[in-house]
Coordinates of C-alpha atoms and ligand atoms in Angstrom, one line a residue:
X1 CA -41.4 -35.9 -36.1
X2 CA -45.2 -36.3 -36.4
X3 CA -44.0 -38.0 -40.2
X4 CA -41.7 -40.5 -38.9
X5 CA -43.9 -41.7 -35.7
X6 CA -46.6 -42.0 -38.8
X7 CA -44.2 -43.9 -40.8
X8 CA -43.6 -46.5 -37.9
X9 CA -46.9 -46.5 -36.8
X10 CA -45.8 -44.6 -32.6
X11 CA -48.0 -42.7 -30.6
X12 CA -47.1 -39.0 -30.6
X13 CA -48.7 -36.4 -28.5
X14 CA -48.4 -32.8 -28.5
X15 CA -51.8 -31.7 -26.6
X16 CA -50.9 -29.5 -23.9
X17 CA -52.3 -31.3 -21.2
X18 CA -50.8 -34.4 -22.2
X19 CA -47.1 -32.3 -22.7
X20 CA -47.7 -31.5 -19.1
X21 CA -48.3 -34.9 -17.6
X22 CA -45.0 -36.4 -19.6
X23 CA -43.0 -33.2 -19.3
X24 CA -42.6 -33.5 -15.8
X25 CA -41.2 -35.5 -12.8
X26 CA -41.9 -35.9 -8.6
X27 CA -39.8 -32.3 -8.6
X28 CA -42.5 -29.9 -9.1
X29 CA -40.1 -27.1 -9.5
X30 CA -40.1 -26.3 -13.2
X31 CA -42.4 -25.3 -15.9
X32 CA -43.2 -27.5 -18.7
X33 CA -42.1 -26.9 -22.0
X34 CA -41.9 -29.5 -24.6
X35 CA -42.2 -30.5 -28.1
X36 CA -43.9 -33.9 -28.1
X37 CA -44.3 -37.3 -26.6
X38 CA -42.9 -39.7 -28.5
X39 CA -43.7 -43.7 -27.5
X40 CA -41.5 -45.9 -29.3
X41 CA -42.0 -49.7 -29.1
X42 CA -38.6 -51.3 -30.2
X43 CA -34.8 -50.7 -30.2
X44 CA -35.3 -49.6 -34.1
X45 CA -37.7 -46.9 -32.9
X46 CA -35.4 -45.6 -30.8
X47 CA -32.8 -45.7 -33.2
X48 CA -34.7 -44.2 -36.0
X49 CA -36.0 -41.3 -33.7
X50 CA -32.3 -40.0 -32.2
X51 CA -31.4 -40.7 -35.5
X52 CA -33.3 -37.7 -37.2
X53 CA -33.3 -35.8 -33.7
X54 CA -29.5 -36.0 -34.4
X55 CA -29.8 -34.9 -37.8
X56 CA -32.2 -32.0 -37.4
X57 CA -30.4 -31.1 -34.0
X58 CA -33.9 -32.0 -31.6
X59 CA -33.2 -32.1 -28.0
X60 CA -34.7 -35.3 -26.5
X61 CA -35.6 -36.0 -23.0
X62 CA -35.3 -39.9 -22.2
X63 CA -38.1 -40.8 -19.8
X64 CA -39.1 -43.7 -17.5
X65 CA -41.4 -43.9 -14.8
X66 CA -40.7 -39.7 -13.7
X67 CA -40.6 -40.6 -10.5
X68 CA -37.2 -38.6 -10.1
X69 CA -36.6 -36.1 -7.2
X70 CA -34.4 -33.6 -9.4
X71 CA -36.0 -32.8 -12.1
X72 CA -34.0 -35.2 -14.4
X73 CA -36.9 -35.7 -16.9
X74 CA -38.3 -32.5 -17.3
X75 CA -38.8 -30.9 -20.3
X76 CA -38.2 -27.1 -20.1
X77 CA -36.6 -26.1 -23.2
X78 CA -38.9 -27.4 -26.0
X79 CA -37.2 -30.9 -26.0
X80 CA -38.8 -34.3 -27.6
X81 CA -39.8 -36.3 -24.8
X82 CA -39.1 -39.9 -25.6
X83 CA -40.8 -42.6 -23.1
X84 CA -39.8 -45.4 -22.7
X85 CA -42.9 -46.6 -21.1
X86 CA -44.1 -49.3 -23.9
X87 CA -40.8 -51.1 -24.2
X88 CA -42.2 -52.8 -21.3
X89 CA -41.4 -56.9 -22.3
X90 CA -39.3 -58.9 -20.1
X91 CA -37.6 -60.7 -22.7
X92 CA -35.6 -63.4 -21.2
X93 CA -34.6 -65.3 -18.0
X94 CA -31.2 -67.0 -17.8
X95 CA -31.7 -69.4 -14.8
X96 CA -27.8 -70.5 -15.2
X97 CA -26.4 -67.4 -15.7
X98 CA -29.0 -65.8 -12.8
X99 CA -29.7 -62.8 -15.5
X100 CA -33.5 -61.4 -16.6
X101 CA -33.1 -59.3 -19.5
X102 CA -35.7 -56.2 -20.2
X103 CA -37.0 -53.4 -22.1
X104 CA -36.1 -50.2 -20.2
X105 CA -39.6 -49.3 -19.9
X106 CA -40.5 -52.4 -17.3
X107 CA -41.7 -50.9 -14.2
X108 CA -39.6 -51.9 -11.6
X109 CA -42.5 -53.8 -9.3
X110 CA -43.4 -55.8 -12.8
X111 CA -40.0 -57.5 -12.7
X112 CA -40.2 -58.2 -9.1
X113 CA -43.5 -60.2 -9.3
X114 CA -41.8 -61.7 -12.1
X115 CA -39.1 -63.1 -10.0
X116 CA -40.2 -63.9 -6.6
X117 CA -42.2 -67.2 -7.8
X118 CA -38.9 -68.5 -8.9
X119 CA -37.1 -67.5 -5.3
X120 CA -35.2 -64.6 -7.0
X121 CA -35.5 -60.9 -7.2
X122 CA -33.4 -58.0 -8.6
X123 CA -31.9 -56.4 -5.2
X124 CA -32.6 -53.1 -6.0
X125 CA -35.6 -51.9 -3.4
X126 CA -36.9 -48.5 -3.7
X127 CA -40.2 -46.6 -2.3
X128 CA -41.1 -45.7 -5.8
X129 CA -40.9 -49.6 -7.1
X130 CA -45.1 -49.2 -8.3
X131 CA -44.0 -46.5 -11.2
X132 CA -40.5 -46.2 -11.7
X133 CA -39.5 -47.8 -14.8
X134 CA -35.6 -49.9 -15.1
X135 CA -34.7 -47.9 -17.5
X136 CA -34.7 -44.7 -14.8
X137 CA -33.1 -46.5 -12.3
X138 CA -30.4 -47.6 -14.4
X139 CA -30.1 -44.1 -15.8
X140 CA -30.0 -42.5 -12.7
X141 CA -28.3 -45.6 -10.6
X142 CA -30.4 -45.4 -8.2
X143 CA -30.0 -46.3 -4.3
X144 CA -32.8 -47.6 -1.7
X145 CA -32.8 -49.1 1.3
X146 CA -31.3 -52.3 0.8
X147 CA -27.5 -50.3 -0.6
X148 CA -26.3 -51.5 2.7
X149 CA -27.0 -55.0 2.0
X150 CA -26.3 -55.5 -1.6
X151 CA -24.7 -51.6 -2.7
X152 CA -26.2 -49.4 -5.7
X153 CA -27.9 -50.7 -8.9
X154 CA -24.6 -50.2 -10.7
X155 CA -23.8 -53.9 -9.4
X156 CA -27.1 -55.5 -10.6
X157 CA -26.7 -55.0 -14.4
X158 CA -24.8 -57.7 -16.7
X159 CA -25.3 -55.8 -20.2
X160 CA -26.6 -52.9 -21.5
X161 CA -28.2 -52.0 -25.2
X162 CA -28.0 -48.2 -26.0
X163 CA -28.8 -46.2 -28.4
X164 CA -26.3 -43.1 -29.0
X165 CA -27.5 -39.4 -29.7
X166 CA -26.4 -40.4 -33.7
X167 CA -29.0 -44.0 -33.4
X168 CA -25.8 -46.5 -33.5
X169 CA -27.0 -49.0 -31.2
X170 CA -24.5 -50.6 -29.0
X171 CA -24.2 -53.8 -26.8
X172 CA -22.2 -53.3 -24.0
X173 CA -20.7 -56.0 -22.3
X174 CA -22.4 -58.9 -24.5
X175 CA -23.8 -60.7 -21.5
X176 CA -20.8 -61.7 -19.8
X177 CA -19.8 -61.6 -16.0
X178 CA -16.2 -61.4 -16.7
X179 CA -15.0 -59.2 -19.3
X180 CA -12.3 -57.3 -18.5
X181 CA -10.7 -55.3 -21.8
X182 CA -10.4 -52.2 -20.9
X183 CA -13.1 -49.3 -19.0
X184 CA -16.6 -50.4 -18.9
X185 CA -18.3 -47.9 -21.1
X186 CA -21.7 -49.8 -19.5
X187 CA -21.1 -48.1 -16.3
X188 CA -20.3 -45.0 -17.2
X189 CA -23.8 -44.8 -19.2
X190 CA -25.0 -46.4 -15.7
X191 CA -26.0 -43.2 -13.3
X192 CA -25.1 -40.7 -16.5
X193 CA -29.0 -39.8 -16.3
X194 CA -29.8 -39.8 -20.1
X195 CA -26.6 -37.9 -21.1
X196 CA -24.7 -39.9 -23.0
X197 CA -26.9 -42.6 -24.1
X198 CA -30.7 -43.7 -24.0
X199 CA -30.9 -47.3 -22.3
X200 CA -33.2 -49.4 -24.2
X201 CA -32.6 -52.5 -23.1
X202 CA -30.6 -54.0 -19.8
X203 CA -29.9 -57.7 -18.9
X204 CA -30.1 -58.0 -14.8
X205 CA -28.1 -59.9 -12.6
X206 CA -30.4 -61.5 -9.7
X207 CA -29.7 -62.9 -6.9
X208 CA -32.2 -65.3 -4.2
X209 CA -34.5 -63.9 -2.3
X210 CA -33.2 -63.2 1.5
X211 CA -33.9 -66.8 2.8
X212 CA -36.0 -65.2 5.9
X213 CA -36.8 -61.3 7.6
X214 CA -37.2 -59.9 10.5
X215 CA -38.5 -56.5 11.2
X216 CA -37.3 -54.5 14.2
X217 CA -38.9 -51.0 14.7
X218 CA -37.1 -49.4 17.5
X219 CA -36.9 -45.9 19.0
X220 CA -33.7 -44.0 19.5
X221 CA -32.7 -40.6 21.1
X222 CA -31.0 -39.0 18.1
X223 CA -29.0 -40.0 15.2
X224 CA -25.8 -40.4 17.5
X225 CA -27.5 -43.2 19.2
X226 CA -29.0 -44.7 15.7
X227 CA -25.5 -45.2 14.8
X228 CA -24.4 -46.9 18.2
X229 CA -27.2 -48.9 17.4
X230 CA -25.9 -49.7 13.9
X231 CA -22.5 -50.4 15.1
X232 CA -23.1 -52.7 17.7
X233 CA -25.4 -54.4 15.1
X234 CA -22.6 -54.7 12.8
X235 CA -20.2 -56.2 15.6
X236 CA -22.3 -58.9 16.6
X237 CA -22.8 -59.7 13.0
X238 CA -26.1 -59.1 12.5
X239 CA -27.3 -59.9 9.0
X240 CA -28.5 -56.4 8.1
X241 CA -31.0 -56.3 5.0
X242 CA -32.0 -53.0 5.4
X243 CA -31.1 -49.8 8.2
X244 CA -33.1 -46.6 7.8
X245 CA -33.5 -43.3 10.1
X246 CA -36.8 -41.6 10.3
X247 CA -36.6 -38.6 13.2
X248 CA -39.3 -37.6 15.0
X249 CA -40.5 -35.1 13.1
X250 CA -41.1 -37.4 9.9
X251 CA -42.3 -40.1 11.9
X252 CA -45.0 -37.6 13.6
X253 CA -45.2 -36.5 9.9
X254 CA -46.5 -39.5 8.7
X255 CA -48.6 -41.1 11.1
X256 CA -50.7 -37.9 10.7
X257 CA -50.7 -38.5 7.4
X258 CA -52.0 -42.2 8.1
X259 CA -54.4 -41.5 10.7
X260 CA -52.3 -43.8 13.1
X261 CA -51.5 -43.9 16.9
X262 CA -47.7 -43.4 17.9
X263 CA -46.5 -47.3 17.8
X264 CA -44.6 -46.5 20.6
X265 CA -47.7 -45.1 22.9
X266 CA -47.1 -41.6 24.4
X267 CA -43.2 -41.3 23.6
X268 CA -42.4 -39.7 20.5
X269 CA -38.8 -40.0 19.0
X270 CA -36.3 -41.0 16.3
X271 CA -36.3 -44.1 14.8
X272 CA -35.0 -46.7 13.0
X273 CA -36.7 -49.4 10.9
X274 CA -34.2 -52.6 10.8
X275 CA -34.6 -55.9 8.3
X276 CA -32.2 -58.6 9.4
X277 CA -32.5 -61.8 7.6
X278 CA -32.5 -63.7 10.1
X279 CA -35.2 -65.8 12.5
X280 CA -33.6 -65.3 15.2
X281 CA -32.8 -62.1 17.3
X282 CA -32.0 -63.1 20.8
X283 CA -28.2 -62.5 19.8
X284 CA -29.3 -58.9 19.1
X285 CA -31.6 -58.1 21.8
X286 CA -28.6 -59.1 24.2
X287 CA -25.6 -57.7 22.3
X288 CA -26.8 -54.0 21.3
X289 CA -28.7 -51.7 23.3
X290 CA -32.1 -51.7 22.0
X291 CA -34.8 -49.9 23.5
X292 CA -37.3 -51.7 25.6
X293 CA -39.8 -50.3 23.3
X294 CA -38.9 -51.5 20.4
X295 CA -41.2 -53.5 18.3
X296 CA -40.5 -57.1 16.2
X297 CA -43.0 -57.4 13.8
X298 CA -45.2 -60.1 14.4
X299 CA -47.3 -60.3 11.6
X300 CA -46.9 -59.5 7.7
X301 CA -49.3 -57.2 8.1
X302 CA -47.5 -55.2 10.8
X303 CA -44.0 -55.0 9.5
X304 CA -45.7 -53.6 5.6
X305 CA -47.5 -51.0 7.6
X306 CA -44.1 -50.3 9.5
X307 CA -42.4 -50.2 5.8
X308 CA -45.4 -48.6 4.8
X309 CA -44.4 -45.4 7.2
X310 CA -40.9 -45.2 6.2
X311 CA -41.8 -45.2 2.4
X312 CA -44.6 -43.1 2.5
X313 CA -42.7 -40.2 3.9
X314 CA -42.1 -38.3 0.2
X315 CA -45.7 -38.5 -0.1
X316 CA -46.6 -37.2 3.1
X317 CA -44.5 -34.3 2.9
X318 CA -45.5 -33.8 -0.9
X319 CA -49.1 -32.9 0.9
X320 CA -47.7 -30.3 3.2
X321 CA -47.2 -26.6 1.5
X322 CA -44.0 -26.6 0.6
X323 CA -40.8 -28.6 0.0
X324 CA -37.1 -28.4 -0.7
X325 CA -35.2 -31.9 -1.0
X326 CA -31.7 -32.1 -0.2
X327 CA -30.4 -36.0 -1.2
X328 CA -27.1 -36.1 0.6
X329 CA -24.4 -38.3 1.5
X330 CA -21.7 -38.4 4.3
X331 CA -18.9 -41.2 6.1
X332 CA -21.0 -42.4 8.5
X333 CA -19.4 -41.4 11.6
X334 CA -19.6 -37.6 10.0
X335 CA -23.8 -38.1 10.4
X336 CA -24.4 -36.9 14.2
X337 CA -21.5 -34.0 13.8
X338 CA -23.0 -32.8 10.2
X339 CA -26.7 -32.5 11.2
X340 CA -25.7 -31.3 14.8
X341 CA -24.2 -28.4 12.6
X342 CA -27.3 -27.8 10.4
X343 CA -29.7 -27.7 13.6
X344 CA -27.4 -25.2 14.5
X345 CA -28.3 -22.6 12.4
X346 CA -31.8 -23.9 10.7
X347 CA -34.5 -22.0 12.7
X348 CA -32.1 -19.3 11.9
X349 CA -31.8 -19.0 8.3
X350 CA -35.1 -21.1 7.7
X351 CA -38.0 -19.6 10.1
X352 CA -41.5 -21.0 10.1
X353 CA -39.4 -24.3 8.4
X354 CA -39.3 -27.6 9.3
X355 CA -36.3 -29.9 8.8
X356 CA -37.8 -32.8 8.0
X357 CA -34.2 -35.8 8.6
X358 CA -34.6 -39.6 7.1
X359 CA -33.1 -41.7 5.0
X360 CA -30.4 -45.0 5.0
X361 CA -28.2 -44.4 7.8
X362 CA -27.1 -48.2 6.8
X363 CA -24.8 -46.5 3.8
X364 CA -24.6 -42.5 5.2
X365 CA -27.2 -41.5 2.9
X366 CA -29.7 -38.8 4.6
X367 CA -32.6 -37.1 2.9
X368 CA -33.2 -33.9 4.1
X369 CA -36.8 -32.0 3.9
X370 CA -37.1 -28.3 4.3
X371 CA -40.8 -28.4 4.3
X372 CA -43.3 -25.5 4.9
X373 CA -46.7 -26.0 5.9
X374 CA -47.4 -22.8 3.8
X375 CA -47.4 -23.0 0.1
X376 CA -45.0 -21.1 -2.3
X377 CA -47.4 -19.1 -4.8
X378 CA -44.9 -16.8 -6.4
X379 CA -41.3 -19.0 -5.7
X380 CA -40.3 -16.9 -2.8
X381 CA -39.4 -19.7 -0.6
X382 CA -37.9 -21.7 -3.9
X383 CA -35.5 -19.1 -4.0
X384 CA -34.6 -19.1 -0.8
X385 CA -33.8 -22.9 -0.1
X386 CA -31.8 -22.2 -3.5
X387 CA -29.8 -19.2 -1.9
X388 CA -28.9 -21.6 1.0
X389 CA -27.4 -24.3 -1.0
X390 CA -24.1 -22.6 -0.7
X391 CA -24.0 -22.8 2.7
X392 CA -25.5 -26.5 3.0
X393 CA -22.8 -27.9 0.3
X394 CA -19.9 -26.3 2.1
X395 CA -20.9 -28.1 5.0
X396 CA -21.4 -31.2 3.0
X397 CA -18.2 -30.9 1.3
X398 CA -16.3 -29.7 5.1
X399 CA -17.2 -33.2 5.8
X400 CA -16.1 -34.6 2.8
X401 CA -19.9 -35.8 1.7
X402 CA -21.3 -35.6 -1.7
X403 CA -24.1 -33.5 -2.6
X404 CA -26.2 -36.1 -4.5
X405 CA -26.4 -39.7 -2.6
X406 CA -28.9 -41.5 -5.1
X407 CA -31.2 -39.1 -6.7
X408 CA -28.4 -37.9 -9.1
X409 CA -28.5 -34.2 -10.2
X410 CA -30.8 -33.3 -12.7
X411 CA -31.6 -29.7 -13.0
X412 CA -31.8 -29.3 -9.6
X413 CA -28.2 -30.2 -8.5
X414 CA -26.4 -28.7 -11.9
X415 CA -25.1 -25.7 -10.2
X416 CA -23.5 -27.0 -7.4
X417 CA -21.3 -29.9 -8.8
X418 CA -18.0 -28.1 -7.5
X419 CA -19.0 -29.0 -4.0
X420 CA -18.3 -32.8 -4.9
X421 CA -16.3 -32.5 -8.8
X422 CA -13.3 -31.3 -9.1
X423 CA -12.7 -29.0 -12.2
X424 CA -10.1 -31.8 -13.8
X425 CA -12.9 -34.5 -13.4
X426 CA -15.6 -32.4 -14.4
X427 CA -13.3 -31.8 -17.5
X428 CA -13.1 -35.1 -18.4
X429 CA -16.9 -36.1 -18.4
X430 CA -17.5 -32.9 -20.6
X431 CA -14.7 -34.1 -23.1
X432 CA -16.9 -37.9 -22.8
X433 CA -20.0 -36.2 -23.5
X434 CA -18.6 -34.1 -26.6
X435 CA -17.4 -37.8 -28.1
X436 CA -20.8 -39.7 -27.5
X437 CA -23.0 -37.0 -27.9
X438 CA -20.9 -34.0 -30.1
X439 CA -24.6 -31.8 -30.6
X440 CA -25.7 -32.0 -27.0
X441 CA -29.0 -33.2 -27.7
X442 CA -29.3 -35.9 -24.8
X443 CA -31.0 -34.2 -21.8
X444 CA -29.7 -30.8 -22.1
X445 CA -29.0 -29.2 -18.9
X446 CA -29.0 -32.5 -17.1
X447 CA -26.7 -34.5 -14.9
X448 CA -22.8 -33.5 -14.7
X449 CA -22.5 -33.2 -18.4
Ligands
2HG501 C1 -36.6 -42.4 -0.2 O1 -35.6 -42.8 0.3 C2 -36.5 -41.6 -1.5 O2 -37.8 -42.6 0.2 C3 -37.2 -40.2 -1.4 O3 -35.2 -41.5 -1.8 C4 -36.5 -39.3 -0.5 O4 -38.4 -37.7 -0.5 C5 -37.2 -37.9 -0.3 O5 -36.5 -37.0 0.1
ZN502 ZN1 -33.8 -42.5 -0.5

């Protein structure tokens, strides 16, 4: 390997410190092991590099901006890591066709700035936009707050170039909106989290940028009433940019963090940060039963440090001692039953634990923290979040949920597909991954296949 990065002139790194910063993502879980870092700068790189890991049967682990939450870019089992990270060029805006095509390695706030001067932006919004890389959020199809506008990255990408485990490179979908002969082998690479392909290159769809916002930050008494709230919203026809849930506990959670008063003086509770893109409210303050103490933001200022709460959250809890993730997704009207259930028995079967509850309410995706204030020297309480899954994804799967809403499955998820895959269509996506990728070099362990 160290010949051929030579031979085209790529940065390779195999120092263990620097093994440990690329080996790993936001997970935390897993010990590092890893080969090298490999930095290729062009779609030949890439090619040239699977093509020898192909040959010489090297595991590779494709990586973006590692701000994953399942461990989806770790290196564990002596793999090559490949980063994206200086295929960063945005190579070309279409104006007519509304596309912006990239390098995978573009960080996801570097396309945005790109975009808003010309009115337009790619309408994927997540809390890590500062690191995370296109070429991750394709890979893992990743979700945000604005799904319940404008639905999962999936919808945003015209065209795809990949590189397969063997180096062919293939254009899928050759820049076209319509295309319809046959499946769509660009989606399935789409969310297949480095699998069956390493996404070099992506052309975007965009769309304008929401015309105006406003910001409503309103209390609620639990998630039942959140969801009132979001239905009334949706009957008056409120134009709903964004819907998220943050209880009490992660809001107290992260105003600590902050160093901020309560926004809503003495009375702590849930809440629920709204975008509507609209100017106007008055048709929402007097169809839907908002709470008197709910807040419009006023300034910019204000609604960014509103935003700033709800996104800071990971971060916040990432400084208390311990914590497990749970990323799941239910109907909506399941929500109020499913967690009513899990409060149940929590204390229970998690004692001295905190159930920390957020996420986008706005498409029945909840984010659930166990969190600890203690820390988790020698894996104890690992091992005992793990030992619960069993009991968590049966309830998620009683009510017909999914066990991964948008942070895919990683290494952390791996062992409890069943809950949401059925044998037959896990059968199928093995037989897929044995055609595109026969030696199983593509991020071993990883994802459903
Ligand atoms: C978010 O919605 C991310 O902020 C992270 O998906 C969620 O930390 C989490 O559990
Ligand atoms: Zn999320």
């Amino acid at each position: 390997m160290e010949q051929l990065a030579k031979s085209r002139g790529l940065r390779f790194l195999t120092n263990t410190n620097d093994l440990d910063h690329w080996g790993r993502d936001w997970t935390h879980y897993f010990p590092v092991n890893a080969l090298g870092v490999i930095f290729p700068k062009t779609v030949a790189d890439v090619s040239e590099i699977l093509k020898h890991c192909h040959t010489h049967r090297i595991c590779v682990v494709p990586s973006g901006g590692r701000t994953g939450l399942v461990g989806g870019a770790y290196a564990t089992q002596g793999e090559l890591i490949l980063s994206l990270s200086q295929m960063n060029r945005i190579l070309d805006w279409d104006p007519l066709g509304l596309t912006v095509k990239v390098e995978a390695g573009v960080i996801h706030e570097t396309l945005q700035d790109y975009l808003r001067p010309k009115g337009f932006h790619w309408p994927v919004d997540l809390a890590a936009k500062g690191s995370c890389q296109i070429g991750g959020n394709l890979a893992t199809n990743a979700g945000g707050v604005r799904v319940i506008k404008y639905g999962m990255t999936r919808r945003w990408v015209q065209s795809l170039t990949v590189v397969m485990a063997n180096g062919k490179i293939l254009e899928l979908n050759g820049d076209l909106e319509k295309n319809n002969t046959g499946p769509c082998l660009r989606d399935l690479v789409i969310g297949s989290e480095g699998t069956l392909a390493v996404i070099a290159e992506a052309r975007l769809k965009v769309t304008h940028l929401p015309r105006q916002c406003l910001t409503l930050f309103a209390p609620v008494e639990n998630p039942a009433a959140a969801l009132t709230l979001l239905q009334s919203l949706r009957e008056c026809g409120a134009p709903l940019l964004a819907f998220e849930f943050i209880d009490k506990a992660s809001l107290d959670l992260v105003l600590k963090h902050c160093g901020d008063p309560n926004p809503f003086g003495e009375f702590m509770s849930d809440a629920v940060l709204i975008d509507l893109e609209t100017t106007d409210v008055s048709d929402v303050y007097a169809k839907t039963a908002l709470d008197p103490r709910t807040i419009l933001g006023e300034s910019h200022s204000q609604v960014q440090k509103f935003w700033h709460y709800r996104e800071i959250i990971t971060e916040a809890l990432d400084s208390m001692g311990f914590v497990y993730k749970h990323d799941v997704s239910l109907p909506q009207r399941e929500i109020p039953r499913f967690l009513k259930t899990v409060d149940q028995e929590f204390s229970r079967r998690f004692p001295g634990a905190t159930n920390f509850v957020f996420g986008h309410f706005g498409d029945g995706n909840l984010h659930l923290n166990f969190g600890y204030s203690a820390k988790d020297p020698d894996g104890r309480r690992l091992a005992h979040c793990e030992a619960a899954n069993d009991w968590l994804f049966n309830l998620v799967h009683q009510y017909r949920g999914a066990i991964s809403a948008e942070h895919g499955i990683g290494l952390l998820k791996r062992a409890y597909l069943r809950f949401t895959k059925s044998p037959e269509e896990l059968a199928i996506l093995h037989a897929l991954k044995k055609a595109m990728d026969p030696h199983a070099i593509l991020n071993p362990g990883k994802g459903v296949v």
